[in-house]
Amino acid sequence: MPKTEKEKVSGGTVGRASNPLFNKDLGQHILKNPLVVDGIVEKAGLRPTDVVLEIGPGTGNMTVKILEKAKKVIAVEKDPRLAAELLKRVQDTLVNR
């Protein structure tokens, strides 16, 4: 794995190669492996009538999968950069079902 130049962001060390920059001091760890996401969503046993509260959705990797199974996701993201990214990613699904 290639080394990346490190920089400090709000007290957290992140790699410059990552986009967007994540702050591990805020507990930001992005779930990237689609098999892990699929497994978590499958084990949740979501139904089409379920409303899901997701705390810290980050860039929305799990949110997108949850939206495929549940009626609605209420996502709470503290970082405004990640919240904006999440909104861009799910804007086409922001319709009443």
PDB file of N, CA and C in Angstrom:
ATOM      1  N   MET A   1       0.852  -1.174   0.000  1.00  0.00           N
ATOM      2  CA  MET A   1       0.000   0.000   0.000  1.00  0.00           C
ATOM      3  C   MET A   1       0.893   1.230   0.000  1.00  0.00           C
ATOM      4  N   PRO A   2       0.688   2.175  -0.936  1.00  0.00           N
ATOM      5  CA  PRO A   2       1.551   3.355  -0.998  1.00  0.00           C
ATOM      6  C   PRO A   2       1.336   4.264   0.200  1.00  0.00           C
ATOM      7  N   LYS A   3       2.434   4.872   0.627  1.00  0.00           N
ATOM      8  CA  LYS A   3       2.342   5.807   1.751  1.00  0.00           C
ATOM      9  C   LYS A   3       1.785   7.132   1.244  1.00  0.00           C
ATOM     10  N   THR A   4       1.024   7.791   2.092  1.00  0.00           N
ATOM     11  CA  THR A   4       0.484   9.101   1.743  1.00  0.00           C
ATOM     12  C   THR A   4       1.014  10.127   2.722  1.00  0.00           C
ATOM     13  N   GLU A   5       1.102  11.372   2.265  1.00  0.00           N
ATOM     14  CA  GLU A   5       1.520  12.447   3.147  1.00  0.00           C
ATOM     15  C   GLU A   5       0.414  12.687   4.168  1.00  0.00           C
ATOM     16  N   LYS A   6       0.796  12.839   5.434  1.00  0.00           N
ATOM     17  CA  LYS A   6      -0.177  13.029   6.501  1.00  0.00           C
ATOM     18  C   LYS A   6      -0.329  14.504   6.836  1.00  0.00           C
ATOM     19  N   GLU A   7      -1.521  14.880   7.266  1.00  0.00           N
ATOM     20  CA  GLU A   7      -1.749  16.237   7.752  1.00  0.00           C
ATOM     21  C   GLU A   7      -2.740  16.178   8.897  1.00  0.00           C
ATOM     22  N   LYS A   8      -2.735  17.192   9.726  1.00  0.00           N
ATOM     23  CA  LYS A   8      -3.651  17.265  10.861  1.00  0.00           C
ATOM     24  C   LYS A   8      -4.910  18.007  10.446  1.00  0.00           C
ATOM     25  N   VAL A   9      -6.058  17.452  10.788  1.00  0.00           N
ATOM     26  CA  VAL A   9      -7.334  18.108  10.525  1.00  0.00           C
ATOM     27  C   VAL A   9      -8.145  18.029  11.800  1.00  0.00           C
ATOM     28  N   SER A  10      -8.417  19.154  12.410  1.00  0.00           N
ATOM     29  CA  SER A  10      -9.214  19.213  13.647  1.00  0.00           C
ATOM     30  C   SER A  10      -8.772  18.172  14.668  1.00  0.00           C
ATOM     31  N   GLY A  11      -7.479  18.024  14.818  1.00  0.00           N
ATOM     32  CA  GLY A  11      -6.968  17.102  15.826  1.00  0.00           C
ATOM     33  C   GLY A  11      -6.828  15.675  15.350  1.00  0.00           C
ATOM     34  N   GLY A  12      -7.287  15.343  14.151  1.00  0.00           N
ATOM     35  CA  GLY A  12      -7.184  13.975  13.660  1.00  0.00           C
ATOM     36  C   GLY A  12      -6.177  13.883  12.534  1.00  0.00           C
ATOM     37  N   THR A  13      -5.488  12.775  12.451  1.00  0.00           N
ATOM     38  CA  THR A  13      -4.534  12.572  11.379  1.00  0.00           C
ATOM     39  C   THR A  13      -5.231  11.821  10.263  1.00  0.00           C
ATOM     40  N   VAL A  14      -5.110  12.338   9.064  1.00  0.00           N
ATOM     41  CA  VAL A  14      -5.723  11.685   7.911  1.00  0.00           C
ATOM     42  C   VAL A  14      -4.743  11.711   6.761  1.00  0.00           C
ATOM     43  N   GLY A  15      -4.932  10.831   5.806  1.00  0.00           N
ATOM     44  CA  GLY A  15      -4.085  10.827   4.620  1.00  0.00           C
ATOM     45  C   GLY A  15      -4.582  11.831   3.601  1.00  0.00           C
ATOM     46  N   ARG A  16      -3.657  12.503   2.956  1.00  0.00           N
ATOM     47  CA  ARG A  16      -4.044  13.471   1.927  1.00  0.00           C
ATOM     48  C   ARG A  16      -4.671  12.810   0.727  1.00  0.00           C
ATOM     49  N   ALA A  17      -4.344  11.558   0.500  1.00  0.00           N
ATOM     50  CA  ALA A  17      -4.881  10.859  -0.660  1.00  0.00           C
ATOM     51  C   ALA A  17      -6.372  10.586  -0.514  1.00  0.00           C
ATOM     52  N   SER A  18      -6.897  10.603   0.702  1.00  0.00           N
ATOM     53  CA  SER A  18      -8.324  10.326   0.888  1.00  0.00           C
ATOM     54  C   SER A  18      -9.150  11.552   0.527  1.00  0.00           C
ATOM     55  N   ASN A  19     -10.339  11.283   0.000  1.00  0.00           N
ATOM     56  CA  ASN A  19     -11.214  12.376  -0.398  1.00  0.00           C
ATOM     57  C   ASN A  19     -12.631  11.949  -0.084  1.00  0.00           C
ATOM     58  N   PRO A  20     -13.367  12.571   0.762  1.00  0.00           N
ATOM     59  CA  PRO A  20     -12.996  13.730   1.560  1.00  0.00           C
ATOM     60  C   PRO A  20     -12.099  13.337   2.731  1.00  0.00           C
ATOM     61  N   LEU A  21     -11.563  14.323   3.428  1.00  0.00           N
ATOM     62  CA  LEU A  21     -10.707  14.063   4.571  1.00  0.00           C
ATOM     63  C   LEU A  21     -11.557  13.641   5.758  1.00  0.00           C
ATOM     64  N   PHE A  22     -11.114  12.600   6.446  1.00  0.00           N
ATOM     65  CA  PHE A  22     -11.861  12.084   7.576  1.00  0.00           C
ATOM     66  C   PHE A  22     -11.131  12.394   8.866  1.00  0.00           C
ATOM     67  N   ASN A  23     -11.899  12.684   9.897  1.00  0.00           N
ATOM     68  CA  ASN A  23     -11.355  13.023  11.204  1.00  0.00           C
ATOM     69  C   ASN A  23     -11.622  11.860  12.154  1.00  0.00           C
ATOM     70  N   LYS A  24     -10.602  11.070  12.409  1.00  0.00           N
ATOM     71  CA  LYS A  24     -10.772   9.887  13.268  1.00  0.00           C
ATOM     72  C   LYS A  24     -11.043  10.272  14.718  1.00  0.00           C
ATOM     73  N   ASP A  25     -10.694  11.508  15.115  1.00  0.00           N
ATOM     74  CA  ASP A  25     -11.029  11.962  16.470  1.00  0.00           C
ATOM     75  C   ASP A  25     -12.538  12.074  16.655  1.00  0.00           C
ATOM     76  N   LEU A  26     -13.267  12.269  15.576  1.00  0.00           N
ATOM     77  CA  LEU A  26     -14.730  12.303  15.626  1.00  0.00           C
ATOM     78  C   LEU A  26     -15.316  10.906  15.401  1.00  0.00           C
ATOM     79  N   GLY A  27     -14.439   9.922  15.302  1.00  0.00           N
ATOM     80  CA  GLY A  27     -14.898   8.557  15.086  1.00  0.00           C
ATOM     81  C   GLY A  27     -15.232   8.262  13.642  1.00  0.00           C
ATOM     82  N   GLN A  28     -14.698   9.050  12.729  1.00  0.00           N
ATOM     83  CA  GLN A  28     -15.011   8.865  11.315  1.00  0.00           C
ATOM     84  C   GLN A  28     -14.162   7.732  10.736  1.00  0.00           C
ATOM     85  N   HIS A  29     -14.833   6.635  10.460  1.00  0.00           N
ATOM     86  CA  HIS A  29     -14.237   5.478   9.805  1.00  0.00           C
ATOM     87  C   HIS A  29     -15.220   5.065   8.721  1.00  0.00           C
ATOM     88  N   ILE A  30     -14.801   5.151   7.486  1.00  0.00           N
ATOM     89  CA  ILE A  30     -15.718   4.900   6.385  1.00  0.00           C
ATOM     90  C   ILE A  30     -15.742   3.413   6.027  1.00  0.00           C
ATOM     91  N   LEU A  31     -16.938   2.859   6.002  1.00  0.00           N
ATOM     92  CA  LEU A  31     -17.157   1.465   5.653  1.00  0.00           C
ATOM     93  C   LEU A  31     -17.197   1.363   4.133  1.00  0.00           C
ATOM     94  N   LYS A  32     -16.167   0.763   3.550  1.00  0.00           N
ATOM     95  CA  LYS A  32     -16.044   0.725   2.098  1.00  0.00           C
ATOM     96  C   LYS A  32     -16.329  -0.641   1.482  1.00  0.00           C
ATOM     97  N   ASN A  33     -16.154  -1.710   2.241  1.00  0.00           N
ATOM     98  CA  ASN A  33     -16.303  -3.049   1.695  1.00  0.00           C
ATOM     99  C   ASN A  33     -17.784  -3.360   1.472  1.00  0.00           C
ATOM    100  N   PRO A  34     -18.198  -3.513   0.208  1.00  0.00           N
ATOM    101  CA  PRO A  34     -19.620  -3.744  -0.071  1.00  0.00           C
ATOM    102  C   PRO A  34     -20.144  -5.059   0.507  1.00  0.00           C
ATOM    103  N   LEU A  35     -19.294  -6.058   0.667  1.00  0.00           N
ATOM    104  CA  LEU A  35     -19.750  -7.319   1.251  1.00  0.00           C
ATOM    105  C   LEU A  35     -20.084  -7.148   2.728  1.00  0.00           C
ATOM    106  N   VAL A  36     -19.333  -6.328   3.442  1.00  0.00           N
ATOM    107  CA  VAL A  36     -19.625  -6.054   4.849  1.00  0.00           C
ATOM    108  C   VAL A  36     -20.929  -5.268   4.962  1.00  0.00           C
ATOM    109  N   VAL A  37     -21.088  -4.256   4.115  1.00  0.00           N
ATOM    110  CA  VAL A  37     -22.322  -3.457   4.113  1.00  0.00           C
ATOM    111  C   VAL A  37     -23.523  -4.353   3.832  1.00  0.00           C
ATOM    112  N   ASP A  38     -23.423  -5.180   2.801  1.00  0.00           N
ATOM    113  CA  ASP A  38     -24.525  -6.083   2.453  1.00  0.00           C
ATOM    114  C   ASP A  38     -24.865  -7.020   3.610  1.00  0.00           C
ATOM    115  N   GLY A  39     -23.826  -7.545   4.280  1.00  0.00           N
ATOM    116  CA  GLY A  39     -24.043  -8.454   5.399  1.00  0.00           C
ATOM    117  C   GLY A  39     -24.760  -7.788   6.563  1.00  0.00           C
ATOM    118  N   ILE A  40     -24.358  -6.554   6.879  1.00  0.00           N
ATOM    119  CA  ILE A  40     -24.993  -5.815   7.980  1.00  0.00           C
ATOM    120  C   ILE A  40     -26.455  -5.533   7.663  1.00  0.00           C
ATOM    121  N   VAL A  41     -26.707  -5.070   6.457  1.00  0.00           N
ATOM    122  CA  VAL A  41     -28.084  -4.744   6.064  1.00  0.00           C
ATOM    123  C   VAL A  41     -28.940  -6.014   6.027  1.00  0.00           C
ATOM    124  N   GLU A  42     -28.382  -7.098   5.534  1.00  0.00           N
ATOM    125  CA  GLU A  42     -29.132  -8.363   5.486  1.00  0.00           C
ATOM    126  C   GLU A  42     -29.472  -8.853   6.897  1.00  0.00           C
ATOM    127  N   LYS A  43     -28.503  -8.797   7.804  1.00  0.00           N
ATOM    128  CA  LYS A  43     -28.730  -9.261   9.181  1.00  0.00           C
ATOM    129  C   LYS A  43     -29.716  -8.374   9.946  1.00  0.00           C
ATOM    130  N   ALA A  44     -29.889  -7.131   9.493  1.00  0.00           N
ATOM    131  CA  ALA A  44     -30.841  -6.229  10.143  1.00  0.00           C
ATOM    132  C   ALA A  44     -32.284  -6.669   9.898  1.00  0.00           C
ATOM    133  N   GLY A  45     -32.504  -7.471   8.873  1.00  0.00           N
ATOM    134  CA  GLY A  45     -33.853  -7.975   8.594  1.00  0.00           C
ATOM    135  C   GLY A  45     -34.854  -6.862   8.311  1.00  0.00           C
ATOM    136  N   LEU A  46     -34.432  -5.866   7.546  1.00  0.00           N
ATOM    137  CA  LEU A  46     -35.297  -4.719   7.262  1.00  0.00           C
ATOM    138  C   LEU A  46     -36.476  -5.108   6.390  1.00  0.00           C
ATOM    139  N   ARG A  47     -37.609  -4.444   6.665  1.00  0.00           N
ATOM    140  CA  ARG A  47     -38.833  -4.655   5.885  1.00  0.00           C
ATOM    141  C   ARG A  47     -39.195  -3.351   5.168  1.00  0.00           C
ATOM    142  N   PRO A  48     -40.001  -3.432   4.139  1.00  0.00           N
ATOM    143  CA  PRO A  48     -40.378  -2.230   3.381  1.00  0.00           C
ATOM    144  C   PRO A  48     -41.147  -1.189   4.197  1.00  0.00           C
ATOM    145  N   THR A  49     -41.620  -1.547   5.368  1.00  0.00           N
ATOM    146  CA  THR A  49     -42.366  -0.602   6.212  1.00  0.00           C
ATOM    147  C   THR A  49     -41.490   0.035   7.290  1.00  0.00           C
ATOM    148  N   ASP A  50     -40.230  -0.375   7.393  1.00  0.00           N
ATOM    149  CA  ASP A  50     -39.345   0.100   8.457  1.00  0.00           C
ATOM    150  C   ASP A  50     -38.834   1.516   8.222  1.00  0.00           C
ATOM    151  N   VAL A  51     -38.688   2.256   9.317  1.00  0.00           N
ATOM    152  CA  VAL A  51     -38.030   3.563   9.326  1.00  0.00           C
ATOM    153  C   VAL A  51     -36.749   3.365  10.139  1.00  0.00           C
ATOM    154  N   VAL A  52     -35.605   3.706   9.554  1.00  0.00           N
ATOM    155  CA  VAL A  52     -34.305   3.445  10.165  1.00  0.00           C
ATOM    156  C   VAL A  52     -33.649   4.758  10.564  1.00  0.00           C
ATOM    157  N   LEU A  53     -33.124   4.805  11.795  1.00  0.00           N
ATOM    158  CA  LEU A  53     -32.327   5.932  12.267  1.00  0.00           C
ATOM    159  C   LEU A  53     -30.863   5.533  12.132  1.00  0.00           C
ATOM    160  N   GLU A  54     -30.126   6.241  11.284  1.00  0.00           N
ATOM    161  CA  GLU A  54     -28.710   5.949  11.076  1.00  0.00           C
ATOM    162  C   GLU A  54     -27.888   7.094  11.651  1.00  0.00           C
ATOM    163  N   ILE A  55     -27.041   6.778  12.621  1.00  0.00           N
ATOM    164  CA  ILE A  55     -26.185   7.771  13.253  1.00  0.00           C
ATOM    165  C   ILE A  55     -24.821   7.714  12.588  1.00  0.00           C
ATOM    166  N   GLY A  56     -24.365   8.846  12.064  1.00  0.00           N
ATOM    167  CA  GLY A  56     -23.054   8.915  11.424  1.00  0.00           C
ATOM    168  C   GLY A  56     -22.987   8.161  10.113  1.00  0.00           C
ATOM    169  N   PRO A  57     -23.829   8.495   9.147  1.00  0.00           N
ATOM    170  CA  PRO A  57     -23.848   7.763   7.885  1.00  0.00           C
ATOM    171  C   PRO A  57     -22.633   8.011   6.989  1.00  0.00           C
ATOM    172  N   GLY A  58     -21.844   9.042   7.320  1.00  0.00           N
ATOM    173  CA  GLY A  58     -20.662   9.318   6.506  1.00  0.00           C
ATOM    174  C   GLY A  58     -21.046   9.649   5.079  1.00  0.00           C
ATOM    175  N   THR A  59     -20.431   8.961   4.132  1.00  0.00           N
ATOM    176  CA  THR A  59     -20.694   9.228   2.713  1.00  0.00           C
ATOM    177  C   THR A  59     -21.893   8.446   2.191  1.00  0.00           C
ATOM    178  N   GLY A  60     -22.504   7.625   3.036  1.00  0.00           N
ATOM    179  CA  GLY A  60     -23.755   6.963   2.665  1.00  0.00           C
ATOM    180  C   GLY A  60     -23.637   5.578   2.080  1.00  0.00           C
ATOM    181  N   ASN A  61     -22.505   4.912   2.252  1.00  0.00           N
ATOM    182  CA  ASN A  61     -22.366   3.565   1.695  1.00  0.00           C
ATOM    183  C   ASN A  61     -23.433   2.618   2.227  1.00  0.00           C
ATOM    184  N   MET A  62     -23.721   2.689   3.519  1.00  0.00           N
ATOM    185  CA  MET A  62     -24.755   1.832   4.085  1.00  0.00           C
ATOM    186  C   MET A  62     -26.144   2.432   3.867  1.00  0.00           C
ATOM    187  N   THR A  63     -26.236   3.745   3.882  1.00  0.00           N
ATOM    188  CA  THR A  63     -27.524   4.424   3.698  1.00  0.00           C
ATOM    189  C   THR A  63     -28.189   4.001   2.392  1.00  0.00           C
ATOM    190  N   VAL A  64     -27.417   3.954   1.325  1.00  0.00           N
ATOM    191  CA  VAL A  64     -27.943   3.585   0.007  1.00  0.00           C
ATOM    192  C   VAL A  64     -28.529   2.177   0.047  1.00  0.00           C
ATOM    193  N   LYS A  65     -27.835   1.259   0.705  1.00  0.00           N
ATOM    194  CA  LYS A  65     -28.323  -0.126   0.802  1.00  0.00           C
ATOM    195  C   LYS A  65     -29.561  -0.215   1.693  1.00  0.00           C
ATOM    196  N   ILE A  66     -29.584   0.562   2.763  1.00  0.00           N
ATOM    197  CA  ILE A  66     -30.753   0.559   3.654  1.00  0.00           C
ATOM    198  C   ILE A  66     -31.974   1.088   2.907  1.00  0.00           C
ATOM    199  N   LEU A  67     -31.776   2.128   2.098  1.00  0.00           N
ATOM    200  CA  LEU A  67     -32.894   2.711   1.334  1.00  0.00           C
ATOM    201  C   LEU A  67     -33.502   1.705   0.352  1.00  0.00           C
ATOM    202  N   GLU A  68     -32.716   0.737  -0.080  1.00  0.00           N
ATOM    203  CA  GLU A  68     -33.240  -0.296  -0.979  1.00  0.00           C
ATOM    204  C   GLU A  68     -34.217  -1.225  -0.261  1.00  0.00           C
ATOM    205  N   LYS A  69     -34.092  -1.330   1.069  1.00  0.00           N
ATOM    206  CA  LYS A  69     -34.902  -2.276   1.837  1.00  0.00           C
ATOM    207  C   LYS A  69     -35.983  -1.624   2.686  1.00  0.00           C
ATOM    208  N   ALA A  70     -35.710  -0.430   3.215  1.00  0.00           N
ATOM    209  CA  ALA A  70     -36.607   0.202   4.181  1.00  0.00           C
ATOM    210  C   ALA A  70     -37.433   1.305   3.534  1.00  0.00           C
ATOM    211  N   LYS A  71     -38.490   1.703   4.227  1.00  0.00           N
ATOM    212  CA  LYS A  71     -39.352   2.781   3.754  1.00  0.00           C
ATOM    213  C   LYS A  71     -38.635   4.125   3.798  1.00  0.00           C
ATOM    214  N   LYS A  72     -37.871   4.341   4.891  1.00  0.00           N
ATOM    215  CA  LYS A  72     -37.280   5.659   5.103  1.00  0.00           C
ATOM    216  C   LYS A  72     -36.035   5.527   5.972  1.00  0.00           C
ATOM    217  N   VAL A  73     -35.050   6.404   5.731  1.00  0.00           N
ATOM    218  CA  VAL A  73     -33.857   6.483   6.579  1.00  0.00           C
ATOM    219  C   VAL A  73     -33.756   7.909   7.103  1.00  0.00           C
ATOM    220  N   ILE A  74     -33.630   8.030   8.409  1.00  0.00           N
ATOM    221  CA  ILE A  74     -33.339   9.319   9.035  1.00  0.00           C
ATOM    222  C   ILE A  74     -31.863   9.266   9.385  1.00  0.00           C
ATOM    223  N   ALA A  75     -31.055  10.031   8.656  1.00  0.00           N
ATOM    224  CA  ALA A  75     -29.607   9.992   8.827  1.00  0.00           C
ATOM    225  C   ALA A  75     -29.141  11.248   9.565  1.00  0.00           C
ATOM    226  N   VAL A  76     -28.336  11.054  10.612  1.00  0.00           N
ATOM    227  CA  VAL A  76     -27.822  12.158  11.413  1.00  0.00           C
ATOM    228  C   VAL A  76     -26.307  12.181  11.265  1.00  0.00           C
ATOM    229  N   GLU A  77     -25.788  13.215  10.588  1.00  0.00           N
ATOM    230  CA  GLU A  77     -24.351  13.354  10.360  1.00  0.00           C
ATOM    231  C   GLU A  77     -23.876  14.676  10.938  1.00  0.00           C
ATOM    232  N   LYS A  78     -22.888  14.627  11.819  1.00  0.00           N
ATOM    233  CA  LYS A  78     -22.353  15.822  12.494  1.00  0.00           C
ATOM    234  C   LYS A  78     -21.469  16.663  11.570  1.00  0.00           C
ATOM    235  N   ASP A  79     -20.721  16.018  10.707  1.00  0.00           N
ATOM    236  CA  ASP A  79     -19.774  16.705   9.828  1.00  0.00           C
ATOM    237  C   ASP A  79     -20.512  17.281   8.612  1.00  0.00           C
ATOM    238  N   PRO A  80     -20.540  18.612   8.462  1.00  0.00           N
ATOM    239  CA  PRO A  80     -21.292  19.210   7.352  1.00  0.00           C
ATOM    240  C   PRO A  80     -20.759  18.809   5.973  1.00  0.00           C
ATOM    241  N   ARG A  81     -19.474  18.528   5.867  1.00  0.00           N
ATOM    242  CA  ARG A  81     -18.916  18.098   4.575  1.00  0.00           C
ATOM    243  C   ARG A  81     -19.487  16.744   4.172  1.00  0.00           C
ATOM    244  N   LEU A  82     -19.532  15.820   5.130  1.00  0.00           N
ATOM    245  CA  LEU A  82     -20.064  14.496   4.830  1.00  0.00           C
ATOM    246  C   LEU A  82     -21.575  14.541   4.634  1.00  0.00           C
ATOM    247  N   ALA A  83     -22.257  15.408   5.379  1.00  0.00           N
ATOM    248  CA  ALA A  83     -23.708  15.558   5.206  1.00  0.00           C
ATOM    249  C   ALA A  83     -24.032  16.041   3.793  1.00  0.00           C
ATOM    250  N   ALA A  84     -23.250  16.994   3.280  1.00  0.00           N
ATOM    251  CA  ALA A  84     -23.462  17.498   1.919  1.00  0.00           C
ATOM    252  C   ALA A  84     -23.201  16.407   0.888  1.00  0.00           C
ATOM    253  N   GLU A  85     -22.162  15.613   1.104  1.00  0.00           N
ATOM    254  CA  GLU A  85     -21.852  14.500   0.204  1.00  0.00           C
ATOM    255  C   GLU A  85     -22.972  13.469   0.208  1.00  0.00           C
ATOM    256  N   LEU A  86     -23.489  13.179   1.391  1.00  0.00           N
ATOM    257  CA  LEU A  86     -24.588  12.222   1.521  1.00  0.00           C
ATOM    258  C   LEU A  86     -25.834  12.721   0.786  1.00  0.00           C
ATOM    259  N   LEU A  87     -26.162  13.993   0.966  1.00  0.00           N
ATOM    260  CA  LEU A  87     -27.336  14.552   0.280  1.00  0.00           C
ATOM    261  C   LEU A  87     -27.203  14.446  -1.238  1.00  0.00           C
ATOM    262  N   LYS A  88     -26.011  14.745  -1.754  1.00  0.00           N
ATOM    263  CA  LYS A  88     -25.785  14.621  -3.201  1.00  0.00           C
ATOM    264  C   LYS A  88     -25.997  13.181  -3.651  1.00  0.00           C
ATOM    265  N   ARG A  89     -25.552  12.257  -2.834  1.00  0.00           N
ATOM    266  CA  ARG A  89     -25.599  10.847  -3.218  1.00  0.00           C
ATOM    267  C   ARG A  89     -27.017  10.277  -3.217  1.00  0.00           C
ATOM    268  N   VAL A  90     -27.867  10.753  -2.313  1.00  0.00           N
ATOM    269  CA  VAL A  90     -29.212  10.164  -2.197  1.00  0.00           C
ATOM    270  C   VAL A  90     -30.326  11.079  -2.691  1.00  0.00           C
ATOM    271  N   GLN A  91     -29.984  12.202  -3.298  1.00  0.00           N
ATOM    272  CA  GLN A  91     -31.005  13.173  -3.681  1.00  0.00           C
ATOM    273  C   GLN A  91     -32.069  12.592  -4.610  1.00  0.00           C
ATOM    274  N   ASP A  92     -31.719  11.635  -5.433  1.00  0.00           N
ATOM    275  CA  ASP A  92     -32.715  11.047  -6.328  1.00  0.00           C
ATOM    276  C   ASP A  92     -33.697  10.147  -5.598  1.00  0.00           C
ATOM    277  N   THR A  93     -33.377   9.729  -4.378  1.00  0.00           N
ATOM    278  CA  THR A  93     -34.268   8.872  -3.618  1.00  0.00           C
ATOM    279  C   THR A  93     -35.091   9.653  -2.604  1.00  0.00           C
ATOM    280  N   LEU A  94     -34.951  10.978  -2.581  1.00  0.00           N
ATOM    281  CA  LEU A  94     -35.663  11.809  -1.617  1.00  0.00           C
ATOM    282  C   LEU A  94     -37.091  12.083  -2.084  1.00  0.00           C
ATOM    283  N   VAL A  95     -37.842  11.025  -2.253  1.00  0.00           N
ATOM    284  CA  VAL A  95     -39.252  11.151  -2.628  1.00  0.00           C
ATOM    285  C   VAL A  95     -40.064  10.320  -1.644  1.00  0.00           C
ATOM    286  N   ASN A  96     -41.303  10.685  -1.486  1.00  0.00           N
ATOM    287  CA  ASN A  96     -42.170   9.908  -0.604  1.00  0.00           C
ATOM    288  C   ASN A  96     -42.458   8.549  -1.214  1.00  0.00           C
ATOM    289  N   ARG A  97     -42.279   7.524  -0.403  1.00  0.00           N
ATOM    290  CA  ARG A  97     -42.561   6.173  -0.890  1.00  0.00           C
ATOM    291  C   ARG A  97     -43.826   5.675  -0.254  1.00  0.00           C
TER     292      ARG A  97
END
